[in-house]
Amino acid sequence: MSDDFESVGLVVREVFVYKPPPRQSNKAYRAADWGLDKPMWTGRLKVWSRGPKLFVTLQDSTSGELFGECPINSRKELPICVEAVSDSSRYFVLRLMHEGKHAFIGMGFQERGDAFDFNVALNDHFKREEQAASATDEPYVSKHDLSLKQGQTFRINIKKKKDGDDDDDDE
């Protein structure tokens, strides 16, 4: 069963979690408003999938205890579940789900490269899912008929190598 197969796309050893203030109407979140010098939690991030479903999991770095999980069912849900902030490329807002309830948290990376890898892991999963959905089981059939016609033959001349000749000498 492919649903039982789990694949890990990314593990980041250190991420920071913040409590973002409530959103003001439709304005984007700003990481500068979170008190970046005082994270409420620090731990490990794991991006993994089971079948077509993607998960972003926050765990304690030493014990592995679950802090929160952000399930993402489809590419359409991605902007709702993971939202980039307007003032930095290293910070995001995640929608954590637990027993039907959700909470929005701020999450940040120490390095810009980790934030880039996070974006790539999310997008790569859905790109693979789209390619798998569009793949067919039918073999490739050429548009051109390259078969020999009835009675048609062809000849291949292979020169024999003389003693002392190198393969690189073309005379």
XYZ file of C-alpha atoms in Angstrom:
171
model
C 0.000 0.000 0.000
C 1.483 3.339 -1.019
C -0.424 5.122 1.782
C 1.717 3.319 4.364
C 4.981 4.489 2.795
C 6.537 7.474 4.561
C 9.121 9.715 2.954
C 11.162 12.388 4.738
C 11.779 15.474 2.611
C 13.683 17.688 5.073
C 14.933 17.799 8.648
C 16.133 21.086 10.166
C 17.823 20.750 13.537
C 16.860 24.151 14.931
C 13.745 26.241 14.344
C 12.173 28.919 16.503
C 8.469 29.191 17.322
C 6.707 32.440 18.170
C 3.193 33.532 19.062
C 2.174 36.014 16.371
C -0.262 38.763 17.355
C -3.763 38.492 15.868
C -3.932 39.406 12.213
C -5.137 42.918 11.456
C -7.801 42.453 8.735
C -6.196 41.149 5.544
C -2.685 42.485 6.192
C 0.168 40.013 5.902
C 1.983 38.781 8.987
C 5.221 40.587 9.910
C 7.961 38.727 11.783
C 9.209 42.010 13.278
C 6.033 42.093 15.430
C 6.763 38.739 17.092
C 9.595 39.607 19.501
C 12.209 37.624 17.603
C 14.709 37.781 20.479
C 12.334 35.715 22.710
C 11.053 32.569 20.972
C 8.444 30.618 22.947
C 9.928 27.273 21.839
C 12.980 25.942 20.014
C 13.200 22.519 18.403
C 13.489 20.412 15.260
C 11.402 20.591 12.073
C 10.628 17.612 9.845
C 8.844 17.737 6.475
C 7.546 14.285 5.570
C 4.808 12.661 3.547
C 2.601 9.599 3.672
C 1.070 8.966 0.271
C -0.251 12.223 -1.164
C -0.475 13.952 2.232
C 2.352 16.215 3.445
C 3.167 17.001 7.083
C 5.315 19.656 8.741
C 6.161 18.390 12.219
C 7.784 20.310 15.073
C 9.529 18.090 17.633
C 11.715 18.503 20.672
C 15.351 18.203 19.566
C 16.396 15.845 22.346
C 13.350 13.757 23.261
C 11.527 13.801 19.914
C 8.290 14.797 21.694
C 5.737 16.310 19.331
C 5.182 20.058 19.707
C 2.807 20.462 16.782
C 1.912 19.184 13.332
C 0.761 20.964 10.205
C -0.961 18.564 7.771
C -1.222 19.729 4.148
C -3.617 17.713 1.991
C -3.073 19.397 -1.382
C -1.246 22.185 -3.194
C -4.413 24.311 -2.854
C -4.093 24.119 0.951
C -0.403 25.080 0.965
C -0.893 28.897 1.169
C -3.423 28.423 4.002
C -1.238 26.028 5.995
C 2.152 27.666 5.399
C 2.250 31.413 4.831
C 5.421 33.437 4.294
C 5.672 36.699 6.235
C 5.961 39.998 4.400
C 9.193 41.276 5.937
C 11.588 38.296 5.897
C 12.394 35.189 3.881
C 13.276 33.187 7.035
C 9.920 33.315 8.823
C 6.556 31.647 8.183
C 3.166 31.212 9.812
C 2.065 27.578 10.204
C -1.448 26.298 10.843
C -1.075 23.534 13.422
C -3.922 21.010 13.678
C -4.855 18.779 16.610
C -8.117 16.851 17.006
C -10.029 19.138 14.636
C -8.773 22.368 16.245
C -6.181 24.660 14.713
C -3.768 27.343 15.889
C -1.498 29.673 13.954
C 2.108 29.952 15.100
C 5.106 31.853 13.825
C 8.135 29.809 12.849
C 11.615 30.953 11.903
C 14.933 29.583 10.758
C 18.391 30.690 11.861
C 19.771 30.474 8.322
C 18.246 31.680 5.063
C 19.380 28.442 3.379
C 17.193 26.394 5.736
C 14.175 28.538 4.814
C 14.943 27.999 1.119
C 15.235 24.224 1.645
C 11.894 24.283 3.491
C 10.164 25.948 0.519
C 11.794 23.508 -1.910
C 10.733 20.459 0.158
C 7.108 21.650 0.213
C 6.975 22.354 -3.516
C 8.904 19.209 -4.532
C 6.352 16.992 -2.803
C 3.425 18.443 -4.736
C 5.400 18.472 -7.986
C 6.062 14.727 -7.573
C 2.383 14.118 -6.802
C 1.308 16.010 -9.932
C 3.792 14.075 -12.086
C 2.604 10.754 -10.648
C -1.026 11.682 -11.304
C -0.313 12.607 -14.928
C 1.877 9.559 -15.636
C 0.330 6.790 -17.689
C 1.048 3.078 -17.667
C 1.028 2.892 -21.459
C 4.401 2.369 -23.146
C 5.846 5.088 -25.346
C 4.997 4.685 -29.031
C 6.954 6.659 -31.600
C 5.033 8.804 -34.079
C 7.355 7.634 -36.868
C 7.412 4.139 -38.341
C 11.061 3.092 -38.085
C 10.544 -0.557 -38.958
C 12.094 -2.225 -42.012
C 9.711 -2.676 -44.922
C 9.091 -6.113 -46.472
C 12.271 -7.212 -48.287
C 14.276 -4.182 -47.133
C 17.759 -4.886 -45.754
C 20.645 -2.865 -44.491
C 24.340 -3.523 -44.194
C 26.823 -2.525 -41.522
C 30.528 -2.402 -42.362
C 32.822 -2.940 -39.429
C 36.527 -2.451 -40.063
C 38.800 -5.022 -38.524
C 41.542 -3.669 -36.319
C 45.058 -4.230 -37.645
C 47.918 -5.038 -35.286
C 49.406 -1.817 -33.886
C 46.390 0.363 -34.747
C 44.871 2.513 -31.986
C 41.186 3.218 -31.681
C 41.861 6.959 -31.844
C 43.551 6.905 -35.277
C 41.140 7.784 -38.076
C 42.909 7.836 -41.445
